[in-house]
PDB file of C-alpha atoms in Angstrom:
ATOM      1  CA  MET R   1      -0.088   0.258   0.123  1.00  0.00           C
ATOM      2  CA  TYR R   2       1.038   3.500  -1.114  1.00  0.00           C
ATOM      3  CA  ARG R   3       0.538   6.721   0.002  1.00  0.00           C
ATOM      4  CA  ILE R   4       0.859   9.971  -1.652  1.00  0.00           C
ATOM      5  CA  LEU R   5       1.235  13.139   0.232  1.00  0.00           C
ATOM      6  CA  VAL R   6      -0.487  16.525  -1.456  1.00  0.00           C
ATOM      7  CA  ALA R   7       1.228  19.615   0.537  1.00  0.00           C
ATOM      8  CA  SER R   8       2.060  22.710   0.158  1.00  0.00           C
ATOM      9  CA  PRO R   9       3.271  25.601   2.638  1.00  0.00           C
ATOM     10  CA  LYS R  10       1.129  27.977   0.904  1.00  0.00           C
ATOM     11  CA  GLY R  11      -2.987  28.272   0.717  1.00  0.00           C
ATOM     12  CA  GLY R  12      -4.638  28.310  -2.138  1.00  0.00           C
ATOM     13  CA  PRO R  13      -2.383  26.325  -4.634  1.00  0.00           C
ATOM     14  CA  GLY R  14      -5.153  23.623  -5.439  1.00  0.00           C
ATOM     15  CA  LYS R  15      -4.418  20.527  -3.136  1.00  0.00           C
ATOM     16  CA  SER R  16      -7.924  19.308  -2.736  1.00  0.00           C
ATOM     17  CA  HIS R  17      -8.254  20.243  -6.453  1.00  0.00           C
ATOM     18  CA  LEU R  18      -5.540  17.934  -7.267  1.00  0.00           C
ATOM     19  CA  THR R  19      -6.744  15.389  -5.006  1.00  0.00           C
ATOM     20  CA  ARG R  20     -10.105  14.395  -6.121  1.00  0.00           C
ATOM     21  CA  ASN R  21      -9.368  14.537  -9.633  1.00  0.00           C
ATOM     22  CA  LEU R  22      -6.325  12.118  -9.249  1.00  0.00           C
ATOM     23  CA  ALA R  23      -8.040   9.773  -7.029  1.00  0.00           C
ATOM     24  CA  VAL R  24     -11.011   9.477  -9.766  1.00  0.00           C
ATOM     25  CA  ALA R  25      -7.936   9.290 -12.436  1.00  0.00           C
ATOM     26  CA  ALA R  26      -6.313   6.102 -10.047  1.00  0.00           C
ATOM     27  CA  THR R  27      -9.853   4.660  -9.775  1.00  0.00           C
ATOM     28  CA  ARG R  28     -10.715   4.499 -13.680  1.00  0.00           C
ATOM     29  CA  ASP R  29      -7.300   3.342 -13.777  1.00  0.00           C
ATOM     30  CA  LYS R  30      -8.628   0.057 -11.730  1.00  0.00           C
ATOM     31  CA  ILE R  31      -6.049   1.173  -8.799  1.00  0.00           C
ATOM     32  CA  LYS R  32      -8.105   0.618  -5.392  1.00  0.00           C
ATOM     33  CA  VAL R  33      -7.403   3.844  -4.086  1.00  0.00           C
ATOM     34  CA  ALA R  34      -8.713   5.758  -1.423  1.00  0.00           C
ATOM     35  CA  THR R  35      -8.508   9.682   0.136  1.00  0.00           C
ATOM     36  CA  ALA R  36      -7.696  10.976   3.249  1.00  0.00           C
ATOM     37  CA  ASP R  37      -8.126  14.587   4.488  1.00  0.00           C
ATOM     38  CA  LEU R  38      -6.166  16.366   7.172  1.00  0.00           C
ATOM     39  CA  ASP R  39      -7.636  19.998   6.823  1.00  0.00           C
ATOM     40  CA  PRO R  40      -9.953  21.169   9.102  1.00  0.00           C
ATOM     41  CA  GLN R  41     -11.920  23.377   6.295  1.00  0.00           C
ATOM     42  CA  ALA R  42     -12.894  19.115   5.381  1.00  0.00           C
ATOM     43  CA  THR R  43     -13.200  20.422   1.157  1.00  0.00           C
ATOM     44  CA  LEU R  44     -12.292  16.920   0.112  1.00  0.00           C
ATOM     45  CA  THR R  45     -14.446  15.759   2.764  1.00  0.00           C
ATOM     46  CA  ILE R  46     -17.427  17.586   1.564  1.00  0.00           C
ATOM     47  CA  TRP R  47     -16.445  16.890  -1.831  1.00  0.00           C
ATOM     48  CA  SER R  48     -16.345  13.180  -1.072  1.00  0.00           C
ATOM     49  CA  ARG R  49     -20.093  13.087   0.353  1.00  0.00           C
ATOM     50  CA  ARG R  50     -21.709  14.569  -3.029  1.00  0.00           C
ATOM     51  CA  ARG R  51     -20.093  11.777  -5.036  1.00  0.00           C
ATOM     52  CA  PRO R  52     -22.841  10.040  -6.661  1.00  0.00           C
ATOM     53  CA  ASP R  53     -23.660   6.725  -6.313  1.00  0.00           C
ATOM     54  CA  ASP R  54     -23.304   5.699  -9.901  1.00  0.00           C
ATOM     55  CA  MET R  55     -19.558   7.040  -9.944  1.00  0.00           C
ATOM     56  CA  PRO R  56     -17.075   5.004  -9.208  1.00  0.00           C
ATOM     57  CA  SER R  57     -16.553   4.775  -5.665  1.00  0.00           C
ATOM     58  CA  ILE R  58     -13.695   6.156  -3.416  1.00  0.00           C
ATOM     59  CA  PRO R  59     -13.464   5.224  -0.099  1.00  0.00           C
ATOM     60  CA  HIS R  60     -12.132   8.585   2.006  1.00  0.00           C
ATOM     61  CA  TYR R  61     -11.163   8.849   5.755  1.00  0.00           C
ATOM     62  CA  LYS R  62     -11.229  12.171   7.358  1.00  0.00           C
ATOM     63  CA  VAL R  63      -8.646  12.461  10.273  1.00  0.00           C
ATOM     64  CA  ALA R  64      -7.773  14.943  12.582  1.00  0.00           C
ATOM     65  CA  TRP R  65      -4.137  15.898  13.464  1.00  0.00           C
ATOM     66  CA  ALA R  66      -4.450  14.013  16.435  1.00  0.00           C
ATOM     67  CA  ASP R  67      -5.256  10.974  14.928  1.00  0.00           C
ATOM     68  CA  ALA R  68      -3.248  10.960  11.705  1.00  0.00           C
ATOM     69  CA  ASP R  69      -1.473   8.348  13.524  1.00  0.00           C
ATOM     70  CA  ALA R  70      -4.210   6.030  11.687  1.00  0.00           C
ATOM     71  CA  LEU R  71      -2.663   6.762   8.562  1.00  0.00           C
ATOM     72  CA  LEU R  72       0.244   4.939   9.319  1.00  0.00           C
ATOM     73  CA  ASP R  73      -1.506   1.610   9.711  1.00  0.00           C
ATOM     74  CA  ASP R  74      -0.749  -0.545   6.745  1.00  0.00           C
ATOM     75  CA  ASP R  75      -3.083  -3.526   8.399  1.00  0.00           C
ATOM     76  CA  GLU R  76      -5.933  -1.111   8.959  1.00  0.00           C
ATOM     77  CA  LEU R  77      -5.498   0.022   4.948  1.00  0.00           C
ATOM     78  CA  SER R  78      -4.420  -3.074   3.840  1.00  0.00           C
ATOM     79  CA  ALA R  79      -7.973  -3.063   1.242  1.00  0.00           C
ATOM     80  CA  HIS R  80      -6.319  -0.075  -0.892  1.00  0.00           C
ATOM     81  CA  ASP R  81      -3.438   0.225  -3.365  1.00  0.00           C
ATOM     82  CA  ALA R  82      -2.994   3.462  -2.414  1.00  0.00           C
ATOM     83  CA  ILE R  83      -4.060   6.087  -0.186  1.00  0.00           C
ATOM     84  CA  LEU R  84      -4.076  10.323  -1.425  1.00  0.00           C
ATOM     85  CA  ILE R  85      -3.800  12.306   1.433  1.00  0.00           C
ATOM     86  CA  ASP R  86      -4.989  16.099   1.777  1.00  0.00           C
ATOM     87  CA  THR R  87      -2.919  18.363   3.710  1.00  0.00           C
ATOM     88  CA  PRO R  88      -4.126  22.059   5.601  1.00  0.00           C
ATOM     89  CA  PRO R  89      -1.359  24.706   4.758  1.00  0.00           C
ATOM     90  CA  SER R  90      -0.353  25.137   7.841  1.00  0.00           C
ATOM     91  CA  ILE R  91       1.622  21.797   8.043  1.00  0.00           C
ATOM     92  CA  GLU R  92       4.487  23.832  10.156  1.00  0.00           C
ATOM     93  CA  THR R  93       1.626  23.867  13.400  1.00  0.00           C
ATOM     94  CA  GLN R  94       2.155  19.946  13.521  1.00  0.00           C
ATOM     95  CA  PRO R  95       5.808  18.834  13.046  1.00  0.00           C
ATOM     96  CA  THR R  96       5.586  15.735  14.477  1.00  0.00           C
ATOM     97  CA  ALA R  97       2.404  14.456  13.186  1.00  0.00           C
ATOM     98  CA  PHE R  98       3.359  15.715   9.647  1.00  0.00           C
ATOM     99  CA  SER R  99       7.499  14.034  10.020  1.00  0.00           C
ATOM    100  CA  LYS R 100       5.623  10.622  10.718  1.00  0.00           C
ATOM    101  CA  LEU R 101       3.795  10.936   7.472  1.00  0.00           C
ATOM    102  CA  LEU R 102       6.185  12.372   5.701  1.00  0.00           C
ATOM    103  CA  GLY R 103       8.288   9.259   6.883  1.00  0.00           C
ATOM    104  CA  ALA R 104       5.724   6.644   5.807  1.00  0.00           C
ATOM    105  CA  SER R 105       5.112   8.674   2.471  1.00  0.00           C
ATOM    106  CA  ASP R 106       6.438   7.441  -1.024  1.00  0.00           C
ATOM    107  CA  LEU R 107       6.198  10.311  -2.599  1.00  0.00           C
ATOM    108  CA  VAL R 108       4.383  14.247  -1.971  1.00  0.00           C
ATOM    109  CA  LEU R 109       3.107  16.074  -4.623  1.00  0.00           C
ATOM    110  CA  VAL R 110       3.434  20.252  -4.496  1.00  0.00           C
ATOM    111  CA  PRO R 111       0.972  21.829  -6.357  1.00  0.00           C
ATOM    112  CA  CYS R 112       2.196  25.264  -6.824  1.00  0.00           C
ATOM    113  CA  ARG R 113       0.408  28.032  -8.692  1.00  0.00           C
ATOM    114  CA  PRO R 114       2.030  29.532 -11.856  1.00  0.00           C
ATOM    115  CA  THR R 115       3.239  32.986  -9.925  1.00  0.00           C
ATOM    116  CA  PHE R 116       6.381  33.820  -8.686  1.00  0.00           C
ATOM    117  CA  ASP R 117       4.914  34.263  -4.727  1.00  0.00           C
ATOM    118  CA  ASP R 118       3.759  30.329  -5.018  1.00  0.00           C
ATOM    119  CA  ALA R 119       6.922  29.360  -6.548  1.00  0.00           C
ATOM    120  CA  GLU R 120       9.327  31.471  -4.330  1.00  0.00           C
ATOM    121  CA  SER R 121       7.006  30.031  -1.279  1.00  0.00           C
ATOM    122  CA  ALA R 122       7.946  25.921  -2.749  1.00  0.00           C
ATOM    123  CA  ALA R 123      11.735  26.430  -2.909  1.00  0.00           C
ATOM    124  CA  PRO R 124      12.326  25.823   0.908  1.00  0.00           C
ATOM    125  CA  PHE R 125       9.157  23.606   0.701  1.00  0.00           C
ATOM    126  CA  LEU R 126      11.266  21.516  -1.946  1.00  0.00           C
ATOM    127  CA  LYS R 127      14.394  21.956   0.212  1.00  0.00           C
ATOM    128  CA  HIS R 128      13.263  20.406   3.329  1.00  0.00           C
ATOM    129  CA  LEU R 129      11.357  17.370   1.519  1.00  0.00           C
ATOM    130  CA  ARG R 130      14.789  16.880  -0.292  1.00  0.00           C
ATOM    131  CA  ASP R 131      16.865  17.074   3.379  1.00  0.00           C
ATOM    132  CA  GLN R 132      14.277  15.002   4.360  1.00  0.00           C
ATOM    133  CA  GLY R 133      15.655  12.147   1.568  1.00  0.00           C
ATOM    134  CA  LYS R 134      11.513  12.888   0.088  1.00  0.00           C
ATOM    135  CA  ARG R 135      10.995  12.535  -3.605  1.00  0.00           C
ATOM    136  CA  ALA R 136       8.737  15.705  -4.174  1.00  0.00           C
ATOM    137  CA  VAL R 137       6.944  16.760  -7.700  1.00  0.00           C
ATOM    138  CA  VAL R 138       5.483  20.017  -8.203  1.00  0.00           C
ATOM    139  CA  ILE R 139       2.748  20.201  -9.954  1.00  0.00           C
ATOM    140  CA  LEU R 140       1.337  23.504 -11.429  1.00  0.00           C
ATOM    141  CA  ASN R 141      -1.981  24.039 -11.015  1.00  0.00           C
ATOM    142  CA  PHE R 142      -4.304  26.471 -12.416  1.00  0.00           C
ATOM    143  CA  VAL R 143      -2.866  27.148 -15.735  1.00  0.00           C
ATOM    144  CA  LYS R 144      -4.082  29.420 -17.740  1.00  0.00           C
ATOM    145  CA  PRO R 145      -4.049  29.214 -21.540  1.00  0.00           C
ATOM    146  CA  ARG R 146      -1.881  31.248 -23.458  1.00  0.00           C
ATOM    147  CA  VAL R 147      -0.217  32.964 -20.813  1.00  0.00           C
ATOM    148  CA  ASN R 148       4.371  32.347 -20.882  1.00  0.00           C
ATOM    149  CA  VAL R 149       5.031  30.256 -17.434  1.00  0.00           C
ATOM    150  CA  ASN R 150       8.455  29.048 -18.487  1.00  0.00           C
ATOM    151  CA  ALA R 151      10.145  31.584 -16.074  1.00  0.00           C
ATOM    152  CA  VAL R 152       8.219  29.984 -13.284  1.00  0.00           C
ATOM    153  CA  LYS R 153       9.131  26.710 -14.549  1.00  0.00           C
ATOM    154  CA  ALA R 154      12.800  27.484 -14.632  1.00  0.00           C
ATOM    155  CA  TYR R 155      12.677  28.814 -11.285  1.00  0.00           C
ATOM    156  CA  LEU R 156      11.401  25.852  -9.701  1.00  0.00           C
ATOM    157  CA  LEU R 157      13.552  23.222 -11.572  1.00  0.00           C
ATOM    158  CA  GLU R 158      16.452  25.230 -10.095  1.00  0.00           C
ATOM    159  CA  HIS R 159      14.568  23.865  -6.802  1.00  0.00           C
ATOM    160  CA  GLY R 160      13.187  20.307  -7.421  1.00  0.00           C
ATOM    161  CA  GLU R 161      11.214  18.262 -10.014  1.00  0.00           C
ATOM    162  CA  ILE R 162       8.160  19.870 -12.244  1.00  0.00           C
ATOM    163  CA  CYS R 163       5.373  17.301 -13.744  1.00  0.00           C
ATOM    164  CA  PRO R 164       5.657  17.533 -17.299  1.00  0.00           C
ATOM    165  CA  VAL R 165       2.033  18.302 -17.923  1.00  0.00           C
ATOM    166  CA  ASP R 166       0.234  20.989 -16.201  1.00  0.00           C
ATOM    167  CA  ILE R 167      -2.989  21.147 -14.804  1.00  0.00           C
ATOM    168  CA  ALA R 168      -5.264  23.996 -16.707  1.00  0.00           C
ATOM    169  CA  ASP R 169      -7.496  26.253 -15.008  1.00  0.00           C
ATOM    170  CA  ARG R 170     -10.853  25.666 -16.377  1.00  0.00           C
ATOM    171  CA  THR R 171     -14.083  26.417 -14.513  1.00  0.00           C
ATOM    172  CA  ASP R 172     -15.167  23.027 -15.109  1.00  0.00           C
ATOM    173  CA  TYR R 173     -12.964  21.800 -12.927  1.00  0.00           C
ATOM    174  CA  ALA R 174     -15.215  23.380 -10.213  1.00  0.00           C
ATOM    175  CA  ARG R 175     -18.287  22.783 -11.835  1.00  0.00           C
ATOM    176  CA  ALA R 176     -17.738  18.897 -11.817  1.00  0.00           C
ATOM    177  CA  GLY R 177     -15.684  19.059  -7.941  1.00  0.00           C
ATOM    178  CA  ALA R 178     -19.643  20.572  -6.915  1.00  0.00           C
ATOM    179  CA  LYS R 179     -21.383  17.643  -8.234  1.00  0.00           C
ATOM    180  CA  GLY R 180     -18.448  15.475  -6.477  1.00  0.00           C
ATOM    181  CA  MET R 181     -16.866  14.200  -9.648  1.00  0.00           C
ATOM    182  CA  GLY R 182     -13.946  14.990 -11.057  1.00  0.00           C
ATOM    183  CA  LEU R 183     -13.123  15.488 -14.544  1.00  0.00           C
ATOM    184  CA  LEU R 184     -12.411  12.591 -15.277  1.00  0.00           C
ATOM    185  CA  ASP R 185     -16.397  11.619 -14.553  1.00  0.00           C
ATOM    186  CA  VAL R 186     -17.346  13.698 -17.333  1.00  0.00           C
ATOM    187  CA  PRO R 187     -17.269  11.541 -20.757  1.00  0.00           C
ATOM    188  CA  GLY R 188     -15.560  13.700 -23.407  1.00  0.00           C
ATOM    189  CA  HIS R 189     -13.705  16.192 -21.662  1.00  0.00           C
ATOM    190  CA  ILE R 190     -10.948  17.612 -22.954  1.00  0.00           C
ATOM    191  CA  GLY R 191      -9.323  18.140 -19.632  1.00  0.00           C
ATOM    192  CA  GLY R 192      -9.222  14.687 -18.648  1.00  0.00           C
ATOM    193  CA  ASP R 193      -6.145  14.549 -20.722  1.00  0.00           C
ATOM    194  CA  GLU R 194      -4.193  16.197 -18.616  1.00  0.00           C
ATOM    195  CA  VAL R 195      -5.747  14.749 -16.005  1.00  0.00           C
ATOM    196  CA  ARG R 196      -4.917  11.767 -16.987  1.00  0.00           C
ATOM    197  CA  GLY R 197      -1.149  12.376 -17.831  1.00  0.00           C
ATOM    198  CA  VAL R 198      -1.111  13.694 -14.169  1.00  0.00           C
ATOM    199  CA  TRP R 199      -1.611  10.518 -12.673  1.00  0.00           C
ATOM    200  CA  LEU R 200       0.078   7.887 -14.960  1.00  0.00           C
ATOM    201  CA  PHE R 201       3.303  10.356 -14.616  1.00  0.00           C
ATOM    202  CA  VAL R 202       3.181  10.165 -10.611  1.00  0.00           C
ATOM    203  CA  LYS R 203       2.374   6.401 -11.020  1.00  0.00           C
ATOM    204  CA  ASN R 204       5.122   5.493 -12.966  1.00  0.00           C
ATOM    205  CA  ILE R 205       7.262   6.960 -10.100  1.00  0.00           C
ATOM    206  CA  VAL R 206       5.399   5.411  -7.582  1.00  0.00           C
ATOM    207  CA  TRP R 207       4.612   1.718  -8.997  1.00  0.00           C
ATOM    208  CA  LYS R 208       8.406   1.248 -11.171  1.00  0.00           C
ATOM    209  CA  GLU R 209       9.933   1.917  -7.800  1.00  0.00           C
ATOM    210  CA  LYS R 210       7.728  -0.915  -6.136  1.00  0.00           C
ATOM    211  CA  ARG R 211       9.340  -3.009  -8.861  1.00  0.00           C
ATOM    212  CA  ARG R 212      12.621  -2.337  -8.355  1.00  0.00           C
ATOM    213  CA  GLY R 213      11.754  -3.073  -4.343  1.00  0.00           C
ATOM    214  CA  ARG R 214      12.582   0.181  -3.053  1.00  0.00           C
ATOM    215  CA  LYS R 215      11.423   3.571  -1.700  1.00  0.00           C
ATOM    216  CA  VAL R 216      10.937   6.411  -3.541  1.00  0.00           C
ATOM    217  CA  ALA R 217      14.234   8.046  -3.513  1.00  0.00           C
ATOM    218  CA  ALA R 218      14.690  12.209  -3.495  1.00  0.00           C
TER     219      ALA R 218
END
């Protein structure tokens, strides 16, 4: 069972948005995936409750930081191939719990809006993750069409790894989310390709390392 941590030091980069869409992509890829929500705002949990009965089911856990150790129990989570864990922006307020969770994670996804404010916030976080021996991948989120983000990408590449597939700024993500859906639940939507691309990139990292019999290293 694999733990994929979705974390960022800054509020608003789209952690819940990314988590739920990757969970849908994994489920449609026949992966037995679950989600967990450590954010007191419970955005992912509310989305999970709205999910239609006729959509592929995604088991979900709402977990308080005080109970975060429950996410370290392989036996309790043995029914799942992987669990995507959504975290709040104030992770520095829970250093012990976050450190344990980080230690057990197989990959950290760091969503980041394509601005220098967000990139400069992500850079020291990426260094911390690297210092902890963890592989972290930045996923550019809410990328507007026809806007040049190469300067931001170049800056981020100086500090870490970037997913080759961006998540575009599409209103349909919010419309699907309001119905408890991901964009891949919408038949034929053009945005489904980018979500699938990000998921396959993540899957290739984690499952390839599984075949090699070792943890994903930085």
